GROMACS .gro file of C-alpha atoms in nm:
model
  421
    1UNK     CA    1   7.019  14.027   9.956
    2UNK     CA    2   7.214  14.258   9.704
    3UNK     CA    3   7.604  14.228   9.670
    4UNK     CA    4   7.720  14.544   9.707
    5UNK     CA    5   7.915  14.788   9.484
    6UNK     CA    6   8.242  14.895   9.511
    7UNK     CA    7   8.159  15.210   9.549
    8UNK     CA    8   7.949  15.103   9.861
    9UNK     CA    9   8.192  14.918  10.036
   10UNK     CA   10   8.473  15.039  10.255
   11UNK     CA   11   8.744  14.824  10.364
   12UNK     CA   12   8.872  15.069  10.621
   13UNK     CA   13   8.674  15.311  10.880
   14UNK     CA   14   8.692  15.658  10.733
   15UNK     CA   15   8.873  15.889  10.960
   16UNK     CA   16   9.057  15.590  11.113
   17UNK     CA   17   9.389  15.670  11.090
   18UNK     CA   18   9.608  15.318  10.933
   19UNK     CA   19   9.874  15.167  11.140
   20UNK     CA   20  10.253  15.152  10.942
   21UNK     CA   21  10.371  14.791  10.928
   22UNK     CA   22  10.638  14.674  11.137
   23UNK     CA   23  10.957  14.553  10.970
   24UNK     CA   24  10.906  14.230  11.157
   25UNK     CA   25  10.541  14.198  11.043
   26UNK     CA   26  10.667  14.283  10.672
   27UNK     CA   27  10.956  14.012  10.689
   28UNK     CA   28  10.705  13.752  10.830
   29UNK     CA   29  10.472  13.804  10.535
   30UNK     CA   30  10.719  13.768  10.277
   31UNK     CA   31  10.866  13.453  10.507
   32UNK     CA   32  10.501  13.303  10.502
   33UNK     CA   33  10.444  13.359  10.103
   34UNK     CA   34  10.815  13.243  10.033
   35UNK     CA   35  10.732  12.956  10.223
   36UNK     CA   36  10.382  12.905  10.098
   37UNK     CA   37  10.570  12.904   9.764
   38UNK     CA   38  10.804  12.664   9.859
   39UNK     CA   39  10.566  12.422   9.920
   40UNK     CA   40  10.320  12.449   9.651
   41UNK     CA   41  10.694  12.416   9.417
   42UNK     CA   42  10.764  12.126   9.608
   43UNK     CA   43  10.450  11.897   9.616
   44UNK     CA   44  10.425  12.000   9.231
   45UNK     CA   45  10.776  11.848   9.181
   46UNK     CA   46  10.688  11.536   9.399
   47UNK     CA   47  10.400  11.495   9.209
   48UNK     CA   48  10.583  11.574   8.876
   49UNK     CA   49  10.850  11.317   8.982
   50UNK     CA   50  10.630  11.018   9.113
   51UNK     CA   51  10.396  11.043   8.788
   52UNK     CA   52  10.727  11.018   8.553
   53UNK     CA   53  10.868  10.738   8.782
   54UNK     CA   54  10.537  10.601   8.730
   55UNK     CA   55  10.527  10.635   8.363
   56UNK     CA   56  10.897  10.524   8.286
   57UNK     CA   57  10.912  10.245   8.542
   58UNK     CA   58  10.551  10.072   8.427
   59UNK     CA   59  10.620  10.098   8.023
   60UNK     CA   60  10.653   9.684   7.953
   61UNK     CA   61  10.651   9.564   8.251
   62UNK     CA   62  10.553   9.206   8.298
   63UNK     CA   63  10.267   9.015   8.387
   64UNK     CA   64  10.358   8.717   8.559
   65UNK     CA   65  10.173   8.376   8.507
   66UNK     CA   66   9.965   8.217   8.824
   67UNK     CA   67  10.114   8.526   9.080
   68UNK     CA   68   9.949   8.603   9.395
   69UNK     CA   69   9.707   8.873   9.443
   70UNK     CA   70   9.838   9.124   9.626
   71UNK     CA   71   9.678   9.516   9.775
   72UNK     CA   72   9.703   9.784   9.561
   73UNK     CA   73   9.970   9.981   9.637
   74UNK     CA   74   9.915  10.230   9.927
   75UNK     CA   75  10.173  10.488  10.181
   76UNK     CA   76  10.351  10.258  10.422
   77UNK     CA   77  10.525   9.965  10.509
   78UNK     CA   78  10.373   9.664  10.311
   79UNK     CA   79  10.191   9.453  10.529
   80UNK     CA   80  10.252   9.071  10.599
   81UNK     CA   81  10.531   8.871  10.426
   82UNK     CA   82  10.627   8.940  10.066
   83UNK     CA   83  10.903   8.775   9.800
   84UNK     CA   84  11.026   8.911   9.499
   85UNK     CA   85  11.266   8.750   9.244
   86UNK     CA   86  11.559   8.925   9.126
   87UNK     CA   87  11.748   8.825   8.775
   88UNK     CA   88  12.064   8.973   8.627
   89UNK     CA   89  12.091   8.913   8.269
   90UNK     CA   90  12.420   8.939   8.039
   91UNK     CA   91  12.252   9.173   7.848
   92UNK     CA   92  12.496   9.435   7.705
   93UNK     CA   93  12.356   9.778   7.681
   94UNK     CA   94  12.509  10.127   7.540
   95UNK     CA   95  12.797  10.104   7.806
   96UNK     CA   96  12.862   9.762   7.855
   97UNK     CA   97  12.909   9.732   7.471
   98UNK     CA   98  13.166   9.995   7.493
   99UNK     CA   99  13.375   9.825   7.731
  100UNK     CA  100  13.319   9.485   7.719
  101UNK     CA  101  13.330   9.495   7.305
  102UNK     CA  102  13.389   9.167   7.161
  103UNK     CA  103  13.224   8.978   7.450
  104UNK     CA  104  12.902   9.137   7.316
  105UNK     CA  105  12.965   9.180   6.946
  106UNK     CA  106  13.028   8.771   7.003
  107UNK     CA  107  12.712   8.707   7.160
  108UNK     CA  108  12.504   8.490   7.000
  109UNK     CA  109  12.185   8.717   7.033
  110UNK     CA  110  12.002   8.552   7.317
  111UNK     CA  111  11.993   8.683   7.666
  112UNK     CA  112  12.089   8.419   7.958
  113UNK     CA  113  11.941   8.465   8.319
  114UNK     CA  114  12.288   8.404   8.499
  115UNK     CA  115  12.212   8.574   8.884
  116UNK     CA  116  11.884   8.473   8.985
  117UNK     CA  117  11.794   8.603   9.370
  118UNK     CA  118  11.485   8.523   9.545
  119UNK     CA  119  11.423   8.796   9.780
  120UNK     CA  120  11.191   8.700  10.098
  121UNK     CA  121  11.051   8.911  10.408
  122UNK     CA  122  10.885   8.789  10.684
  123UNK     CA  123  10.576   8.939  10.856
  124UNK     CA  124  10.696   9.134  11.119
  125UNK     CA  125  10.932   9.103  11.299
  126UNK     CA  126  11.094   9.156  10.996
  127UNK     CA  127  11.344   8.936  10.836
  128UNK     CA  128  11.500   8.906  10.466
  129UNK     CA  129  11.627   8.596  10.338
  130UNK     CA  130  11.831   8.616   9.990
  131UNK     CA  131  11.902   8.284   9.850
  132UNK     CA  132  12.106   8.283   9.542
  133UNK     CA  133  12.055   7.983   9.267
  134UNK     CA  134  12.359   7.895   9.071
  135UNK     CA  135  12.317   7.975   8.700
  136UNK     CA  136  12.472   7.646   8.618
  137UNK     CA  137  12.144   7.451   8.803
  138UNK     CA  138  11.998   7.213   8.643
  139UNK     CA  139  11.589   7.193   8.700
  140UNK     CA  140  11.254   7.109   8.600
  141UNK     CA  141  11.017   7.341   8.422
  142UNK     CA  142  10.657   7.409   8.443
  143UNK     CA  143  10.464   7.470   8.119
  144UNK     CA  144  10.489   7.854   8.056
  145UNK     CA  145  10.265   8.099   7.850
  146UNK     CA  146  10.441   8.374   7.654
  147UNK     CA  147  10.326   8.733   7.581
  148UNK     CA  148  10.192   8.623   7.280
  149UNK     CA  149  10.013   8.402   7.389
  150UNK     CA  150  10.199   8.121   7.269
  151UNK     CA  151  10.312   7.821   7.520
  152UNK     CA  152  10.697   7.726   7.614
  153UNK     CA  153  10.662   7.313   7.706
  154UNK     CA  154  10.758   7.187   8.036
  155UNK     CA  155  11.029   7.008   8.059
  156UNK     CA  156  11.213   6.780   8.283
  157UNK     CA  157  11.554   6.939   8.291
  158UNK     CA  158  11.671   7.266   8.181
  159UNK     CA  159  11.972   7.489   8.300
  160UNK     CA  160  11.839   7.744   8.500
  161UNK     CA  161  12.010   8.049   8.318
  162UNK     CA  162  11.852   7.974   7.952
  163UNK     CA  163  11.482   8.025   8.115
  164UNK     CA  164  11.481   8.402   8.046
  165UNK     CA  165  11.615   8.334   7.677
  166UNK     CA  166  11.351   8.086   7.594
  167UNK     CA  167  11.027   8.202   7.764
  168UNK     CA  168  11.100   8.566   7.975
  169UNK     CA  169  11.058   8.677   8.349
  170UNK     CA  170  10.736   8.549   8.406
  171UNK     CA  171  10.857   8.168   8.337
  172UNK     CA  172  11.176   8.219   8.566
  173UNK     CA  173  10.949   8.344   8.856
  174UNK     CA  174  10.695   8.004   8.778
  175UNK     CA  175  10.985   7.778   8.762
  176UNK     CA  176  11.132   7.909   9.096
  177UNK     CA  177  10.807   7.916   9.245
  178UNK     CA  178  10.793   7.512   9.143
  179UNK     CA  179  11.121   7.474   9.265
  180UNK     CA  180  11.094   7.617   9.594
  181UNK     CA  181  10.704   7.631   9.714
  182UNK     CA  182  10.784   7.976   9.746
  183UNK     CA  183  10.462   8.218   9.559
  184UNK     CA  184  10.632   8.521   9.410
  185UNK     CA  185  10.424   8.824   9.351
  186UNK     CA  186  10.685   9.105   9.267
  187UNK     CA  187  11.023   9.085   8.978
  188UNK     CA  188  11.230   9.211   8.849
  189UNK     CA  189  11.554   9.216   8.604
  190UNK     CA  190  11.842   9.420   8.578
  191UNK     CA  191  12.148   9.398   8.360
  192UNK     CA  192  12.484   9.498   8.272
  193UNK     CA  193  12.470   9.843   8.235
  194UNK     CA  194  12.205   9.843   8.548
  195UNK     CA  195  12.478   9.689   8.808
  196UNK     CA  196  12.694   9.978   8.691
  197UNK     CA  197  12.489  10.274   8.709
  198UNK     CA  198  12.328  10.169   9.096
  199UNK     CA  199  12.689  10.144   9.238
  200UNK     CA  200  12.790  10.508   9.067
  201UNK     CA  201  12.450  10.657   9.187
  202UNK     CA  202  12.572  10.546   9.532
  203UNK     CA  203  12.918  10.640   9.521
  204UNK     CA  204  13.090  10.310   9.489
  205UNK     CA  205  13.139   9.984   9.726
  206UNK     CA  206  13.401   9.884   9.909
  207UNK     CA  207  13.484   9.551   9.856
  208UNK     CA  208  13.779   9.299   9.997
  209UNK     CA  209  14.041   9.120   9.789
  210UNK     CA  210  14.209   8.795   9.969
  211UNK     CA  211  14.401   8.531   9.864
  212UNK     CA  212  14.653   8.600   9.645
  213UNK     CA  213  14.482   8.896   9.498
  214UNK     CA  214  14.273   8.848   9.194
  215UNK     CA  215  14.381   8.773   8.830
  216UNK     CA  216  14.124   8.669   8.578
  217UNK     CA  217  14.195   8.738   8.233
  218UNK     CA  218  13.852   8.643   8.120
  219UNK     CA  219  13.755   8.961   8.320
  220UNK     CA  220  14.068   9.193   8.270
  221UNK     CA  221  14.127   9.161   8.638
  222UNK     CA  222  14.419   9.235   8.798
  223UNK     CA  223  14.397   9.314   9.160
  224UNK     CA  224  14.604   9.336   9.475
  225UNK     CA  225  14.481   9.185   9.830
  226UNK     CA  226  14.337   9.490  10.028
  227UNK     CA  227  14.006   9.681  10.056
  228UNK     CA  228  13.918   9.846   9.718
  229UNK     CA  229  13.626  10.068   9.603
  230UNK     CA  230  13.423   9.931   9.315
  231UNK     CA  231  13.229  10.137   9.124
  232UNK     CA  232  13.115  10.134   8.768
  233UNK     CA  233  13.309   9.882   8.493
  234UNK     CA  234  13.493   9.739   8.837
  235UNK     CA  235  13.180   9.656   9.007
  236UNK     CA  236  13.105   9.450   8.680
  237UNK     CA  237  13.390   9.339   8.664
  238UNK     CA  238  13.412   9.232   9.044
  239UNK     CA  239  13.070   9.064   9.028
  240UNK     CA  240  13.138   8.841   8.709
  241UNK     CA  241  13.486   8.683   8.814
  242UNK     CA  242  13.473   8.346   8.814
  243UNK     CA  243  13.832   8.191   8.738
  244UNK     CA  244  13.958   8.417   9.007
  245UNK     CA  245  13.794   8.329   9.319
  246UNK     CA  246  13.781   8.030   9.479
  247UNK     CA  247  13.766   7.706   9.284
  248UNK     CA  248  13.666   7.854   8.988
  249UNK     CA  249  13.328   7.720   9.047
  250UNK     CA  250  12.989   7.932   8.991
  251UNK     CA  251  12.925   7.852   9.321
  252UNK     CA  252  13.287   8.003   9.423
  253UNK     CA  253  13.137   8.359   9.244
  254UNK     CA  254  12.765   8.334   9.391
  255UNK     CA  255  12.952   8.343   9.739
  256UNK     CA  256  13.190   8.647   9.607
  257UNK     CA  257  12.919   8.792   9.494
  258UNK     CA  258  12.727   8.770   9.859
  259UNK     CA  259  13.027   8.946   9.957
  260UNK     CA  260  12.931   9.252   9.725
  261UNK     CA  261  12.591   9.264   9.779
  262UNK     CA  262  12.625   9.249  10.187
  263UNK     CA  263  12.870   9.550  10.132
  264UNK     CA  264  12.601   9.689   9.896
  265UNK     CA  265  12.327   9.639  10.126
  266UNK     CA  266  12.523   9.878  10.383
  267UNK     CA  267  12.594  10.127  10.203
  268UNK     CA  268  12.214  10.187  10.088
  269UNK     CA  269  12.093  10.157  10.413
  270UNK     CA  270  12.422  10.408  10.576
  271UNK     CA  271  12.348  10.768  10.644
  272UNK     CA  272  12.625  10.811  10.382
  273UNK     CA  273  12.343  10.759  10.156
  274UNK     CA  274  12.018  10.780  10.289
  275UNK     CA  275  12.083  11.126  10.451
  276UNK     CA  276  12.194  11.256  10.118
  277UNK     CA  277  11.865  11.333   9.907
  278UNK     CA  278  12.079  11.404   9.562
  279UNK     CA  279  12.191  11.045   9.643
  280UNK     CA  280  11.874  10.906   9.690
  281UNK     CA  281  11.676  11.062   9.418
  282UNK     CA  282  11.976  10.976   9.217
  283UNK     CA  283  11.959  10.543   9.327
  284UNK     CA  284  11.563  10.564   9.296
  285UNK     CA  285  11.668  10.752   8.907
  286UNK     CA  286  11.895  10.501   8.812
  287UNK     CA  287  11.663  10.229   8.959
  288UNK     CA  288  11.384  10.327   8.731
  289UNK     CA  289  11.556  10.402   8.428
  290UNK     CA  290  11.767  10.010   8.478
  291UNK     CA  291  11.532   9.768   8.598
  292UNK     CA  292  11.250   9.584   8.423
  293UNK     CA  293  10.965   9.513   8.664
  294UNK     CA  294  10.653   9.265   8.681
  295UNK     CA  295  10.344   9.515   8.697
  296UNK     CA  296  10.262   9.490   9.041
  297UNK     CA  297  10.601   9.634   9.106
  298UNK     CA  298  10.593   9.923   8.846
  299UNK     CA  299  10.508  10.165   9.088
  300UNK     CA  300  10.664  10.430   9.283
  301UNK     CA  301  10.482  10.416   9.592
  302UNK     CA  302  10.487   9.995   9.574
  303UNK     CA  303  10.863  10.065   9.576
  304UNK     CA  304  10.833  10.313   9.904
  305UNK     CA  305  10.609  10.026  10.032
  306UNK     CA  306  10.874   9.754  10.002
  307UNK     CA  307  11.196   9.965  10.136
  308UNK     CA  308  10.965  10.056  10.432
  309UNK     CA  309  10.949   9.711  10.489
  310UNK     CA  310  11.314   9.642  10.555
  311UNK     CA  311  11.425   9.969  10.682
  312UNK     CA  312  11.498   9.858  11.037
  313UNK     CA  313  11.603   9.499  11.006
  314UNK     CA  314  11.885   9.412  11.179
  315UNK     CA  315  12.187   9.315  10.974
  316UNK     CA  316  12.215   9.000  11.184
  317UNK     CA  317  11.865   8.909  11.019
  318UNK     CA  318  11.945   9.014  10.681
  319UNK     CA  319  12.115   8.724  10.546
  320UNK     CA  320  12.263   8.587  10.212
  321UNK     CA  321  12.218   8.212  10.136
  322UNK     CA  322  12.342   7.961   9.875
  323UNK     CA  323  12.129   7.721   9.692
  324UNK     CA  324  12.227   7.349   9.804
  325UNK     CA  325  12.311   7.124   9.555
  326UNK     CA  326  12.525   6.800   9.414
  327UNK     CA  327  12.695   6.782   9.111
  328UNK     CA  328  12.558   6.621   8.820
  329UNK     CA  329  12.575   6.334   8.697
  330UNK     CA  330  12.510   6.358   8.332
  331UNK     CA  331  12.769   6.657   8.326
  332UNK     CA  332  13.008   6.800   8.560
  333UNK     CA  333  12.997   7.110   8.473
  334UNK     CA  334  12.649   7.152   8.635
  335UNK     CA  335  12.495   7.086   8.906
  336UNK     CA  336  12.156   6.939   9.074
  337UNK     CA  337  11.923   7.093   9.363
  338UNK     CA  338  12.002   6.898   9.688
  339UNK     CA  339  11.608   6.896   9.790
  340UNK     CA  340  11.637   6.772  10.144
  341UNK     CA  341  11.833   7.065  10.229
  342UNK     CA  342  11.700   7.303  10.071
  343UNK     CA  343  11.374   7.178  10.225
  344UNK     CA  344  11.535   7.370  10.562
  345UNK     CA  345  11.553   7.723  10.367
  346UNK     CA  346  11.164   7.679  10.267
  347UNK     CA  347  11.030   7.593  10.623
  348UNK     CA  348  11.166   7.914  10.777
  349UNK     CA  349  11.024   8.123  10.540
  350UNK     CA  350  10.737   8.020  10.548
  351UNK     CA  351  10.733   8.014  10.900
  352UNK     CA  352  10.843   8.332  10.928
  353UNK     CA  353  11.137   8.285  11.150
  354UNK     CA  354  11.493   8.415  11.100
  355UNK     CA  355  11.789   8.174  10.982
  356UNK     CA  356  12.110   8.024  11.175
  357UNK     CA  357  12.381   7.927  10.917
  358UNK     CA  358  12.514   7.590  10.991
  359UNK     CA  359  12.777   7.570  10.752
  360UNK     CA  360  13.050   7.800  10.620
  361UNK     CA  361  13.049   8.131  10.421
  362UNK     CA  362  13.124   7.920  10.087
  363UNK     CA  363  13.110   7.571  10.008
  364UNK     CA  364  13.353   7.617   9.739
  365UNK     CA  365  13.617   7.882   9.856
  366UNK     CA  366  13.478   8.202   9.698
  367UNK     CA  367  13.475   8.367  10.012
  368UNK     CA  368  13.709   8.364  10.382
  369UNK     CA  369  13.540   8.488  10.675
  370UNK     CA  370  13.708   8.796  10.864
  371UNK     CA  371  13.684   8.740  11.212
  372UNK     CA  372  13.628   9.094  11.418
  373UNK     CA  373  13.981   9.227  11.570
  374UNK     CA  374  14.051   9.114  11.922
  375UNK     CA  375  13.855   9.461  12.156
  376UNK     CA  376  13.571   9.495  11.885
  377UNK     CA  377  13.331   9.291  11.970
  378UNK     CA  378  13.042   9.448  12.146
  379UNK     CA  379  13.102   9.548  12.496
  380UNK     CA  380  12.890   9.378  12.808
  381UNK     CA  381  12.691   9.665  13.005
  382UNK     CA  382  12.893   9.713  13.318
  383UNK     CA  383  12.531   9.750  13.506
  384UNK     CA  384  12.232   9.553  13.413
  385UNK     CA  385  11.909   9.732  13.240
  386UNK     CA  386  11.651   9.899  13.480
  387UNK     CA  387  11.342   9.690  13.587
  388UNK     CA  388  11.163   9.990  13.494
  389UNK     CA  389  11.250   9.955  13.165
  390UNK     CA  390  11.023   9.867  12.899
  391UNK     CA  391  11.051   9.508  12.814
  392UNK     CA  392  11.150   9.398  12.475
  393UNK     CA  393  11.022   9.196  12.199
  394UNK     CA  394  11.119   8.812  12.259
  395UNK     CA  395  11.284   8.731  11.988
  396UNK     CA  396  11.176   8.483  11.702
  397UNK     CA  397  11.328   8.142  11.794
  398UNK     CA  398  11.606   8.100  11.427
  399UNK     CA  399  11.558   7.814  11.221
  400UNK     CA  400  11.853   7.602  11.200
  401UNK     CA  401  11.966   7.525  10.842
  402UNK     CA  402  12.112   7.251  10.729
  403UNK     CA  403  12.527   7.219  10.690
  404UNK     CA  404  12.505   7.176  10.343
  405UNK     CA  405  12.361   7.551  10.240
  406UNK     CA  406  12.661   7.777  10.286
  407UNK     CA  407  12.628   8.195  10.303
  408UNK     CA  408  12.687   8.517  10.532
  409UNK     CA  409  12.454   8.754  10.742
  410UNK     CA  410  12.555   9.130  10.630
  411UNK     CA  411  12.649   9.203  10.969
  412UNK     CA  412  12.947   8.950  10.884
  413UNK     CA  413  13.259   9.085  10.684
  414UNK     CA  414  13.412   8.810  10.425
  415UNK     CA  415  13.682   8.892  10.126
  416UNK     CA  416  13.753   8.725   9.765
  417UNK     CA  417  13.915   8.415   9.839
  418UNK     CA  418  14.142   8.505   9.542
  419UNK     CA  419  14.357   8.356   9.332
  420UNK     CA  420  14.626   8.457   9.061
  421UNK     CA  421  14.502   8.308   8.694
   0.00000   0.00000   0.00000
């Protein structure tokens, strides 16, 4: 069959006389190319956007040693239970060097692990567990191989916060994995300049001063009791006082530093923030451009898969917890895991079930629990729920933890035990 000419075709019946568009019909074609437009812009931008994520966020990341296998990354909540181990380093960057000045230009050139978070969620229903591990522990290490192949010996005790100095990320997340039974797939580490930059790309957190107020001259602070918004060099600042909280213990700044990231923990997951795309394009920016990731977690949409996964849990089931230990007794100015309760912490996660807190919100003063203001509490429904209603999910029976391991759910408010230095 022949294609026909253009001189043989006619795209309208001769004679016929042509209807004159509408001005509706004309607006709704310009609507639908506009729109058409629109789109097309926007799922080249997204596409733009998640493939430089992609390519900034995966340059060096690490592989880490003996790591579960885990499903390639895929749209969607990620399925079953997950950890993921979270280090701050005292690693001065462009800013921090700026302000902090001779605490960096003093630095003796190697980079010490000093916040190290594990980071567990259960299978649904969902749960997350934080425990925090002093930087002052003293532990055991397994035998580690470096990127060059090269091996870091074991060895039979080692403060906790020199791991990332001597042999990287991937030993920290084997030597917690020894310490706690615990398989971590996902890490990650973020430092000075990092903690900044994620409070500024979400507008600041509000935090609470106690006590006396804090002074600390070994962190320039000088702060009145009250509710303050920390943002920037104060959210360093806040999150690195030691001498003024508590008994100027580590342990006294792990719990202040529960505190902050309880409050942090709100504000991500407020409509303050997550109905503000400029805010959250700006907090996933900042997160790729600050944090070092192992290589299953260099990716955008293994990101999306992981928020997804702890989107609707229930402050009440989000909860910050304390490593339990004793004190040395080669050196009192460390400390030593206290196995037998920490044995409580391991059971429930990998049981799956939520946590009940036992003990107080700090072990060592960092912290004073606010209790709610006589009329807030949740009211009691003056009629009981329809039998009609659909019925609800029994809830997971909470594993009781013992006294010893101190901490705070975020649906709890605590301030800065502080003190004047």
């Amino acid at each position: 069959m022949r294609r026909h000419d253009e001189a043989d075709r006619s795209t309208v019946a001769r004679h016929a006389t042509l209807p004159t568009p509408g001005p509706a019909k004309g607006f709704l074609k310009i609507a639908g190319i506009t729109l058409g437009v629109i789109l097309v812009s926007a799922i080249a931008v997204a596409a733009f956007v998640v493939t430089d994520y992609f390519n900034r966020f995966s340059e060096g990341a690490v592989t880490l040693e003996d790591a579960p296998e885990v499903e390639p990354p895929q749209i969607g909540a990620f399925p079953g239970e997950f950890s993921m181990l979270i280090i701050g380093t005292d690693e001065c960057g462009e800013v921090s060097t700026g302000l902090l000045g001779e605490r960096c230009s003093e630095a003796d050139g190697g980079i010490l692990n000093d916040v190290n978070l594990l980071v567990h969620v259960s299978a649904e229903p969902r749960n997350v567990t934080v425990v925090s591990l002093p930087r002052d522990l003293m532990i055991e290490t397994p035998e580690c191989t470096l990127p060059d192949g090269s091996i870091a010996s074991a060895t039979a005790k080692t403060q906790i916060n020199s791991i990332f100095q001597r042999a990287g990320l991937s030993c920290v997340a084997k030597t917690v994995t020894q310490l706690t039974g615990i398989e971590i797939p996902f890490a990650a580490k973020i430092a000075f300049d990092g903690v900044m930059e994620v409070t500024d790309a979400i507008g600041g957190v509000e935090v609470c001063i106690g006590g006396e107020g804090i002074r600390d001259r070994h962190t320039d602070l000088d702060w009145e009791p009250g509710l303050r918004t920390v943002s920037g060099y104060e959210a360093l600042q806040f999150i690195r006082t030691r001498h003024g909280v508590g008994d100027e213990s580590d342990m006294a700044r792990v719990s202040n530093q529960q505190q902050y990231m309880s409050r942090l923990v709100k504000k991500i997951m407020s409509d303050e923030v997550l109905s503000d795309p400029g805010k959250v394009l700006g907090l996933a920016d900042t997160i790729v451009d600050n944090i070092d990731p192992s290589d299953e977690l260099a990716n955008p949409v293994r990101l999306a898969q992981l928020a997804l996964s702890i989107k609707d849990v229930p402050f009440s089931d989000f909860v910050f917890l304390q490593y339990p230990v004793f004190g040395d007794p080669d050196d009192s100015d460390r400390v030593v895991p206290n196995y037998d309760a920490a044995a409580t912490i391991w059971e429930a996660l990998k049981a799956g079930q939520p946590v009940q807190l036992t003990g107080g919100v700090s072990n060592n003063n960092g912290v004073e629990l606010v209790e709610p203001a006589p009329g807030t509490e949740p009211e009691t429904p003056a009629t009981p729920p329809s039998t009609d209603a659909p019925a609800t999910p029994t809830p997971a029976p909470r594993a009781t933890l013992d006294p010893a391991i101190s901490g705070q759910s975020v649906d709890q408010e605590t301030c800065a035990n502080g003190r004047l230095r």
